[in-house]
Amino acid sequence: GHASGASKLASPNSHITAELQKLLQVYQSKNDTWRITGYQRAIAAIQAHPHPITNYQSARKIRGVGEKLAAKVAEIACSGRLRKVEEICGSEETTTITLFMGVWGAGPHTSANWYMQGFRTLEDLRAKATLTRHQKVGLQLYDDLNSRIPRAEASQIHQFVQQCCGEIRTGLLTEVCGSYRRGRDTCGDVDVLVTHPDGHSHEGVFRKLLANMKNKGFLTDDLVTQEDNGSQQKYLGVCKLPGPDTKHRRLDIIVVPYSEFAPAMLYFTGSAHFNRSMRLLATKLGMSLSEHGLRANVVRKGNEKLTAGCLLETLTEESIFRHLSLPYQQPVDRDH
Ligand code: DCP
Ligand code: MG
Ligand code: MN
């Protein structure tokens, strides 16, 4: 029913999983696959647990939580934190790998490798590391790209994109999604969705829009130029508003057909964690949710889909919640 569905999205144990997530990140940076799998499984199970976990016994009852993990869960439940997290997260290795992970395009694997090669500073990377094109951009713009974007500036960036849209075609619809739409005061990047309500005039917009924004000097670097995703197109890049004192900012743009507007907006608004919960719920109901749409009567064998199911009509975000028997959640309530 409604209540049980909603409780799956807002876990009473998120303070516990948040702390375990930090340990998971450490293990990811070390490529400790055994622990990574164990932690991911346990975190998912704790997140799905409908009741607050307050002691060792109740933690131990959860599938995937063994003795050692249950002791950690109990410590967090009791003291609000984990001593082990503080020890490890303060080490030189972790601090350095975290620094390296701030280079756009460098994940935990690459960062750990750089550490193993003896690099300790961004200077070391500049001078000695083998860098991809993305990582060069990420390193060059390290400070800019690692500073949060104030909400007002994110809005200006959106307006700039909107104006560029207006110059190439009338009637294009743009929405800022991501953390901005969830009401955050600052954003990591700006996520702009572009579509056209007539159902077909979004076609050809992607290339024209990028060309227009490049002409203006607004787009300064491409990270992922064109990621075709079915009928949707995605751009990841760097922009800079006109003026001497403006910073380089990460900008993501997706152009989608109007028929996929609502599921695309739901996806692009996130949070990523909210999306995972919602997709998991859809799966449990024999449906399948993606940025393209919601499908019903999907038959699965394990993780494999045996039938594609049938596409449900999803003209609005509200309709997607309704199909899943969930009460509607405003974007600000999806920020977890
Ligand atoms: N998204 C997702 N799964 C991912 C990455 C992204 O579902 N692995 C979706 C949900 C995100 C949205 O795309 O909210 C935008 O991605 P961002 O990386 O821009 O994340 P946010 O906008 O949520 O946060 P930030 O302020 O860091 O940009
Ligand atoms: Mg974002
Ligand atoms: Mn983004």
Short mmCIF file of C-alpha atoms and ligand atoms in Angstrom, two decimals:
data_model
loop_
_atom_site.label_atom_id
_atom_site.label_comp_id
_atom_site.label_asym_id
_atom_site.label_seq_id
_atom_site.Cartn_x
_atom_site.Cartn_y
_atom_site.Cartn_z
CA GLY A 1 0.00 0.00 0.00
CA HIS A 2 0.93 3.67 0.09
CA ALA A 3 2.59 3.80 3.50
CA SER A 4 4.94 0.84 2.98
CA GLY A 5 5.97 2.15 -0.43
CA ALA A 6 6.81 5.57 0.94
CA SER A 7 8.82 4.21 3.85
CA LYS A 8 11.10 2.44 1.39
CA LEU A 9 12.14 5.80 0.05
CA ALA A 10 12.80 7.50 3.38
CA SER A 11 14.87 5.08 5.47
CA PRO A 12 14.91 5.46 9.27
CA ASN A 13 18.51 4.18 9.19
CA SER A 14 20.13 6.63 6.78
CA HIS A 15 22.49 7.93 9.51
CA ILE A 16 23.87 4.39 9.72
CA THR A 17 24.20 3.82 5.99
CA ALA A 18 25.82 7.26 5.56
CA GLU A 19 28.62 6.24 7.91
CA LEU A 20 29.04 2.80 6.31
CA GLN A 21 29.11 4.51 2.92
CA LYS A 22 32.32 6.29 4.01
CA LEU A 23 33.98 2.94 4.71
CA LEU A 24 32.68 1.62 1.39
CA GLN A 25 34.36 4.56 -0.35
CA VAL A 26 37.65 3.70 1.30
CA TYR A 27 37.37 0.08 0.16
CA GLN A 28 36.43 1.25 -3.33
CA SER A 29 39.54 3.40 -3.44
CA LYS A 30 41.55 0.29 -2.56
CA ASN A 31 39.71 -1.94 -5.02
CA ASP A 32 38.93 -4.32 -2.20
CA THR A 33 36.24 -6.13 -4.22
CA TRP A 34 35.35 -8.62 -1.50
CA ARG A 35 34.55 -5.90 1.03
CA ILE A 36 32.97 -3.65 -1.60
CA THR A 37 30.39 -6.30 -2.48
CA GLY A 38 29.71 -7.11 1.17
CA TYR A 39 29.25 -3.47 2.15
CA GLN A 40 27.08 -2.66 -0.87
CA ARG A 41 24.80 -5.57 -0.09
CA ALA A 42 24.58 -4.74 3.60
CA ILE A 43 24.01 -1.02 2.98
CA ALA A 44 21.16 -1.80 0.58
CA ALA A 45 19.58 -4.20 3.09
CA ILE A 46 19.87 -1.70 5.96
CA GLN A 47 18.48 1.05 3.74
CA ALA A 48 15.49 -1.16 2.90
CA HIS A 49 14.88 -2.09 6.54
CA PRO A 50 11.66 -0.34 7.60
CA HIS A 51 12.46 0.08 11.32
CA PRO A 52 15.19 1.98 13.16
CA ILE A 53 18.09 -0.32 14.06
CA THR A 54 19.23 0.46 17.59
CA ASN A 55 21.38 -2.46 18.75
CA TYR A 56 23.58 -5.43 17.81
CA GLN A 57 20.76 -7.98 17.92
CA SER A 58 18.47 -6.18 15.54
CA ALA A 59 21.38 -5.49 13.16
CA ARG A 60 22.41 -9.15 13.16
CA LYS A 61 18.95 -10.21 11.99
CA ILE A 62 19.34 -8.31 8.71
CA ARG A 63 20.34 -10.37 5.68
CA GLY A 64 23.94 -9.70 4.70
CA VAL A 65 24.94 -8.25 8.08
CA GLY A 66 27.46 -10.51 9.82
CA GLU A 67 29.01 -10.23 13.29
CA LYS A 68 31.63 -7.62 12.47
CA LEU A 69 29.26 -5.39 10.55
CA ALA A 70 26.57 -5.69 13.20
CA ALA A 71 29.10 -4.45 15.77
CA LYS A 72 29.79 -1.43 13.56
CA VAL A 73 26.09 -0.76 13.07
CA ALA A 74 25.58 -0.94 16.83
CA GLU A 75 28.45 1.50 17.41
CA ILE A 76 26.94 4.01 14.98
CA ALA A 77 23.46 3.55 16.45
CA CYS A 78 24.92 4.14 19.90
CA SER A 79 27.48 6.93 19.38
CA GLY A 80 26.38 8.38 16.04
CA ARG A 81 29.77 7.68 14.45
CA LEU A 82 32.39 5.04 13.74
CA ARG A 83 35.91 5.36 15.20
CA LYS A 84 37.28 3.28 12.33
CA VAL A 85 36.00 5.83 9.80
CA GLU A 86 37.84 8.62 11.59
CA GLU A 87 41.07 6.61 11.74
CA ILE A 88 41.10 5.57 8.10
CA CYS A 89 39.69 8.76 6.64
CA GLY A 90 42.43 10.78 8.29
CA SER A 91 45.29 8.68 6.86
CA GLU A 92 47.68 10.13 4.28
CA GLU A 93 46.66 7.50 1.76
CA THR A 94 42.96 8.27 2.00
CA THR A 95 43.44 12.05 2.05
CA THR A 96 45.61 11.85 -1.07
CA ILE A 97 43.27 9.52 -2.93
CA THR A 98 40.34 11.79 -2.03
CA LEU A 99 42.30 14.77 -3.38
CA PHE A 100 42.95 12.89 -6.64
CA MET A 101 39.33 11.86 -6.94
CA GLY A 102 38.52 15.56 -7.20
CA VAL A 103 40.13 15.55 -10.66
CA TRP A 104 37.17 15.30 -13.03
CA GLY A 105 37.39 12.00 -14.87
CA ALA A 106 39.49 10.26 -12.20
CA GLY A 107 37.63 7.58 -10.27
CA PRO A 108 38.78 5.57 -7.26
CA HIS A 109 40.73 3.12 -9.42
CA THR A 110 42.81 5.77 -11.19
CA SER A 111 43.33 7.75 -7.99
CA ALA A 112 44.55 4.71 -6.09
CA ASN A 113 46.88 3.90 -8.98
CA TRP A 114 48.37 7.38 -8.91
CA TYR A 115 48.94 7.01 -5.20
CA MET A 116 50.68 3.66 -5.75
CA GLN A 117 52.90 5.28 -8.38
CA GLY A 118 54.11 7.60 -5.66
CA PHE A 119 52.22 10.77 -6.57
CA ARG A 120 51.13 12.88 -3.58
CA THR A 121 50.14 16.31 -4.90
CA LEU A 122 48.31 17.82 -7.87
CA GLU A 123 51.72 19.17 -8.94
CA ASP A 124 52.99 15.57 -9.12
CA LEU A 125 50.07 14.69 -11.38
CA ARG A 126 50.67 17.68 -13.64
CA ALA A 127 54.33 16.87 -14.00
CA LYS A 128 54.44 13.10 -14.08
CA ALA A 129 51.09 11.33 -14.43
CA THR A 130 49.63 10.00 -17.65
CA LEU A 131 46.38 11.93 -18.05
CA THR A 132 43.37 11.49 -20.32
CA ARG A 133 41.93 14.54 -22.06
CA HIS A 134 39.18 14.74 -19.43
CA GLN A 135 41.63 14.50 -16.58
CA LYS A 136 43.75 17.30 -18.07
CA VAL A 137 40.68 19.55 -18.04
CA GLY A 138 39.80 18.35 -14.53
CA LEU A 139 43.28 19.14 -13.26
CA GLN A 140 43.54 22.51 -14.99
CA LEU A 141 40.20 23.64 -13.55
CA TYR A 142 40.56 21.75 -10.26
CA ASP A 143 39.59 24.60 -7.92
CA ASP A 144 36.72 25.91 -10.03
CA LEU A 145 35.20 22.49 -10.63
CA ASN A 146 35.49 21.54 -6.97
CA SER A 147 33.70 24.60 -5.68
CA ARG A 148 29.93 24.49 -5.32
CA ILE A 149 27.77 26.71 -7.52
CA PRO A 150 25.56 29.17 -5.63
CA ARG A 151 21.91 28.76 -6.52
CA ALA A 152 21.65 32.23 -8.04
CA GLU A 153 24.54 31.54 -10.41
CA ALA A 154 23.06 28.17 -11.39
CA SER A 155 19.93 30.06 -12.33
CA GLN A 156 21.96 32.51 -14.47
CA ILE A 157 23.61 29.59 -16.25
CA HIS A 158 20.17 28.13 -16.95
CA GLN A 159 18.98 31.47 -18.31
CA PHE A 160 21.99 31.62 -20.59
CA VAL A 161 21.21 28.14 -21.96
CA GLN A 162 17.55 29.10 -22.32
CA GLN A 163 18.47 32.19 -24.31
CA CYS A 164 20.71 30.11 -26.59
CA CYS A 165 17.77 27.73 -27.12
CA GLY A 166 15.49 30.63 -28.03
CA GLU A 167 17.96 31.77 -30.67
CA ILE A 168 17.89 28.49 -32.56
CA ARG A 169 14.19 27.55 -32.35
CA THR A 170 10.99 28.88 -30.84
CA GLY A 171 8.98 26.97 -28.27
CA LEU A 172 11.82 24.93 -26.77
CA LEU A 173 11.18 24.08 -23.14
CA THR A 174 14.06 24.00 -20.62
CA GLU A 175 14.06 22.83 -17.00
CA VAL A 176 16.89 22.87 -14.48
CA CYS A 177 16.89 19.50 -12.76
CA GLY A 178 19.44 17.85 -10.43
CA SER A 179 20.24 19.28 -7.00
CA TYR A 180 18.96 22.71 -8.09
CA ARG A 181 15.43 21.42 -8.57
CA ARG A 182 15.66 19.60 -5.25
CA GLY A 183 16.10 23.01 -3.68
CA ARG A 184 19.77 22.86 -2.71
CA ASP A 185 21.47 26.18 -1.85
CA THR A 186 24.53 25.17 -3.85
CA CYS A 187 24.98 22.74 -6.72
CA GLY A 188 27.85 20.57 -7.95
CA ASP A 189 26.88 21.25 -11.56
CA VAL A 190 23.92 22.55 -13.54
CA ASP A 191 21.66 19.93 -15.12
CA VAL A 192 19.48 21.32 -17.91
CA LEU A 193 16.80 19.30 -19.67
CA VAL A 194 15.65 20.50 -23.10
CA THR A 195 12.55 19.33 -24.98
CA HIS A 196 9.85 20.63 -27.33
CA PRO A 197 6.14 20.26 -26.51
CA ASP A 198 5.17 19.63 -30.14
CA GLY A 199 6.80 16.19 -29.94
CA HIS A 200 9.27 16.46 -32.82
CA SER A 201 10.95 19.88 -32.85
CA HIS A 202 13.59 18.75 -30.36
CA GLU A 203 15.19 16.90 -33.27
CA GLY A 204 18.38 18.53 -34.49
CA VAL A 205 18.46 20.87 -31.49
CA PHE A 206 21.34 19.12 -29.74
CA ARG A 207 24.02 19.95 -32.32
CA LYS A 208 22.73 23.44 -33.04
CA LEU A 209 22.53 24.31 -29.37
CA LEU A 210 26.08 23.14 -28.65
CA ALA A 211 27.38 25.02 -31.70
CA ASN A 212 25.59 28.20 -30.61
CA MET A 213 26.93 27.99 -27.07
CA LYS A 214 30.45 27.34 -28.35
CA ASN A 215 30.27 30.32 -30.70
CA LYS A 216 29.51 32.53 -27.73
CA GLY A 217 32.50 31.17 -25.82
CA PHE A 218 30.10 29.93 -23.16
CA LEU A 219 31.12 26.27 -23.51
CA THR A 220 34.84 26.09 -22.80
CA ASP A 221 35.52 22.33 -22.66
CA ASP A 222 33.70 19.20 -23.74
CA LEU A 223 33.92 16.20 -21.48
CA VAL A 224 31.44 13.83 -23.08
CA THR A 225 30.28 15.44 -26.32
CA GLN A 226 27.47 13.24 -27.41
CA GLU A 227 26.22 10.33 -25.48
CA ASP A 228 23.37 8.81 -27.42
CA ASN A 229 20.92 7.12 -25.13
CA GLY A 230 18.04 5.81 -27.21
CA SER A 231 16.15 8.87 -28.36
CA GLN A 232 17.83 11.06 -25.74
CA GLN A 233 21.12 12.91 -26.15
CA LYS A 234 23.44 13.93 -23.36
CA TYR A 235 26.23 16.47 -23.17
CA LEU A 236 28.70 16.82 -20.30
CA GLY A 237 30.95 19.82 -20.39
CA VAL A 238 32.28 22.98 -18.84
CA CYS A 239 30.80 26.46 -19.25
CA LYS A 240 31.71 29.96 -18.14
CA LEU A 241 29.37 32.92 -17.91
CA PRO A 242 30.64 36.13 -19.59
CA GLY A 243 32.66 38.44 -17.37
CA PRO A 244 36.12 38.59 -15.83
CA ASP A 245 35.35 37.13 -12.42
CA THR A 246 33.24 34.14 -13.33
CA LYS A 247 34.27 30.56 -12.65
CA HIS A 248 34.30 27.53 -14.92
CA ARG A 249 31.29 25.41 -14.07
CA ARG A 250 30.20 21.88 -14.91
CA LEU A 251 27.17 21.83 -17.18
CA ASP A 252 25.10 18.78 -18.20
CA ILE A 253 22.46 19.01 -20.90
CA ILE A 254 20.00 16.38 -22.05
CA VAL A 255 17.73 16.78 -25.05
CA VAL A 256 14.73 14.46 -24.93
CA PRO A 257 11.56 13.82 -26.97
CA TYR A 258 8.45 15.20 -25.31
CA SER A 259 7.03 11.67 -24.98
CA GLU A 260 9.85 10.94 -22.49
CA PHE A 261 9.74 14.33 -20.77
CA ALA A 262 8.34 13.22 -17.40
CA PRO A 263 10.46 10.07 -16.86
CA ALA A 264 13.55 11.98 -18.05
CA MET A 265 12.82 14.86 -15.67
CA LEU A 266 12.22 12.43 -12.79
CA TYR A 267 15.54 10.72 -13.53
CA PHE A 268 17.51 13.95 -14.02
CA THR A 269 16.11 15.44 -10.80
CA GLY A 270 17.30 12.53 -8.66
CA SER A 271 18.74 12.19 -6.18
CA ALA A 272 20.71 9.22 -7.51
CA HIS A 273 19.81 7.43 -4.31
CA PHE A 274 16.13 8.31 -4.70
CA ASN A 275 16.26 6.96 -8.27
CA ARG A 276 17.74 3.66 -7.09
CA SER A 277 14.98 3.28 -4.49
CA MET A 278 12.27 4.10 -6.99
CA ARG A 279 13.64 1.70 -9.61
CA LEU A 280 13.92 -1.03 -7.01
CA LEU A 281 10.32 -0.47 -6.00
CA ALA A 282 9.21 -0.65 -9.64
CA THR A 283 11.11 -3.92 -10.03
CA LYS A 284 9.38 -5.37 -6.98
CA LEU A 285 6.03 -4.49 -8.56
CA GLY A 286 6.93 -6.32 -11.78
CA MET A 287 7.58 -3.04 -13.57
CA SER A 288 10.64 -1.37 -14.98
CA LEU A 289 11.47 2.33 -14.56
CA SER A 290 14.11 4.22 -16.53
CA GLU A 291 14.73 7.73 -17.84
CA HIS A 292 12.80 6.63 -20.96
CA GLY A 293 9.61 5.46 -19.32
CA LEU A 294 7.76 3.10 -17.03
CA ARG A 295 6.88 -0.41 -18.21
CA ALA A 296 4.43 -2.84 -16.60
CA ASN A 297 4.22 -6.64 -16.70
CA VAL A 298 7.94 -7.12 -17.01
CA VAL A 299 8.76 -10.78 -16.41
CA ARG A 300 12.20 -11.37 -14.92
CA LYS A 301 14.33 -14.39 -14.23
CA GLY A 302 16.85 -13.17 -11.67
CA ASN A 303 18.13 -9.87 -13.05
CA GLU A 304 17.38 -10.77 -16.61
CA LYS A 305 14.24 -9.41 -18.29
CA LEU A 306 12.33 -12.10 -20.17
CA THR A 307 9.67 -9.69 -21.50
CA ALA A 308 9.98 -5.98 -22.16
CA GLY A 309 6.48 -5.36 -20.76
CA CYS A 310 4.16 -2.62 -21.95
CA LEU A 311 4.82 1.09 -21.78
CA LEU A 312 2.53 3.01 -19.42
CA GLU A 313 1.39 6.55 -20.14
CA THR A 314 3.49 8.95 -18.08
CA LEU A 315 2.74 12.51 -19.09
CA THR A 316 3.65 13.93 -15.70
CA GLU A 317 5.90 13.00 -12.79
CA GLU A 318 2.75 12.63 -10.69
CA SER A 319 1.51 9.88 -12.99
CA ILE A 320 4.69 7.87 -12.41
CA PHE A 321 4.20 8.02 -8.63
CA ARG A 322 0.56 7.03 -9.14
CA HIS A 323 1.44 3.96 -11.24
CA LEU A 324 3.75 2.87 -8.41
CA SER A 325 1.02 3.51 -5.79
CA LEU A 326 3.26 6.10 -4.14
CA PRO A 327 2.12 9.43 -2.77
CA TYR A 328 3.60 12.25 -4.87
CA GLN A 329 6.88 13.60 -3.54
CA GLN A 330 7.96 17.15 -4.32
CA PRO A 331 11.51 17.50 -5.66
CA VAL A 332 12.65 18.91 -2.28
CA ASP A 333 11.48 15.69 -0.65
CA ARG A 334 13.61 13.61 -3.01
CA ASP A 335 16.88 15.01 -1.65
CA HIS A 336 18.10 11.91 0.17
N1 DCP B 1 21.79 10.25 -11.72
C1 DCP B 1 21.51 8.94 -11.36
N2 DCP B 1 22.53 8.05 -11.18
C2 DCP B 1 23.81 8.43 -11.34
C3 DCP B 1 24.11 9.76 -11.70
C4 DCP B 1 23.07 10.65 -11.89
O1 DCP B 1 20.34 8.58 -11.21
N3 DCP B 1 24.80 7.55 -11.15
C5 DCP B 1 20.68 11.21 -11.87
C6 DCP B 1 20.21 11.64 -10.51
C7 DCP B 1 20.92 12.92 -10.29
C8 DCP B 1 20.90 13.51 -11.69
O2 DCP B 1 21.10 12.38 -12.54
O3 DCP B 1 20.26 13.76 -9.37
C9 DCP B 1 21.95 14.56 -11.92
O4 DCP B 1 23.22 14.03 -11.62
P1 DCP B 1 24.32 14.90 -10.88
O5 DCP B 1 25.57 14.08 -10.89
O6 DCP B 1 24.41 16.24 -11.52
O7 DCP B 1 23.83 14.97 -9.36
P2 DCP B 1 22.99 16.07 -8.57
O8 DCP B 1 22.53 17.17 -9.45
O9 DCP B 1 21.95 15.31 -7.84
O10 DCP B 1 24.00 16.64 -7.48
P3 DCP B 1 25.19 17.71 -7.72
O11 DCP B 1 24.82 18.93 -6.96
O12 DCP B 1 26.40 17.05 -7.17
O13 DCP B 1 25.28 17.95 -9.18
MG MG B 2 23.83 18.11 -10.72
MN MN B 3 25.04 16.55 -13.55
#
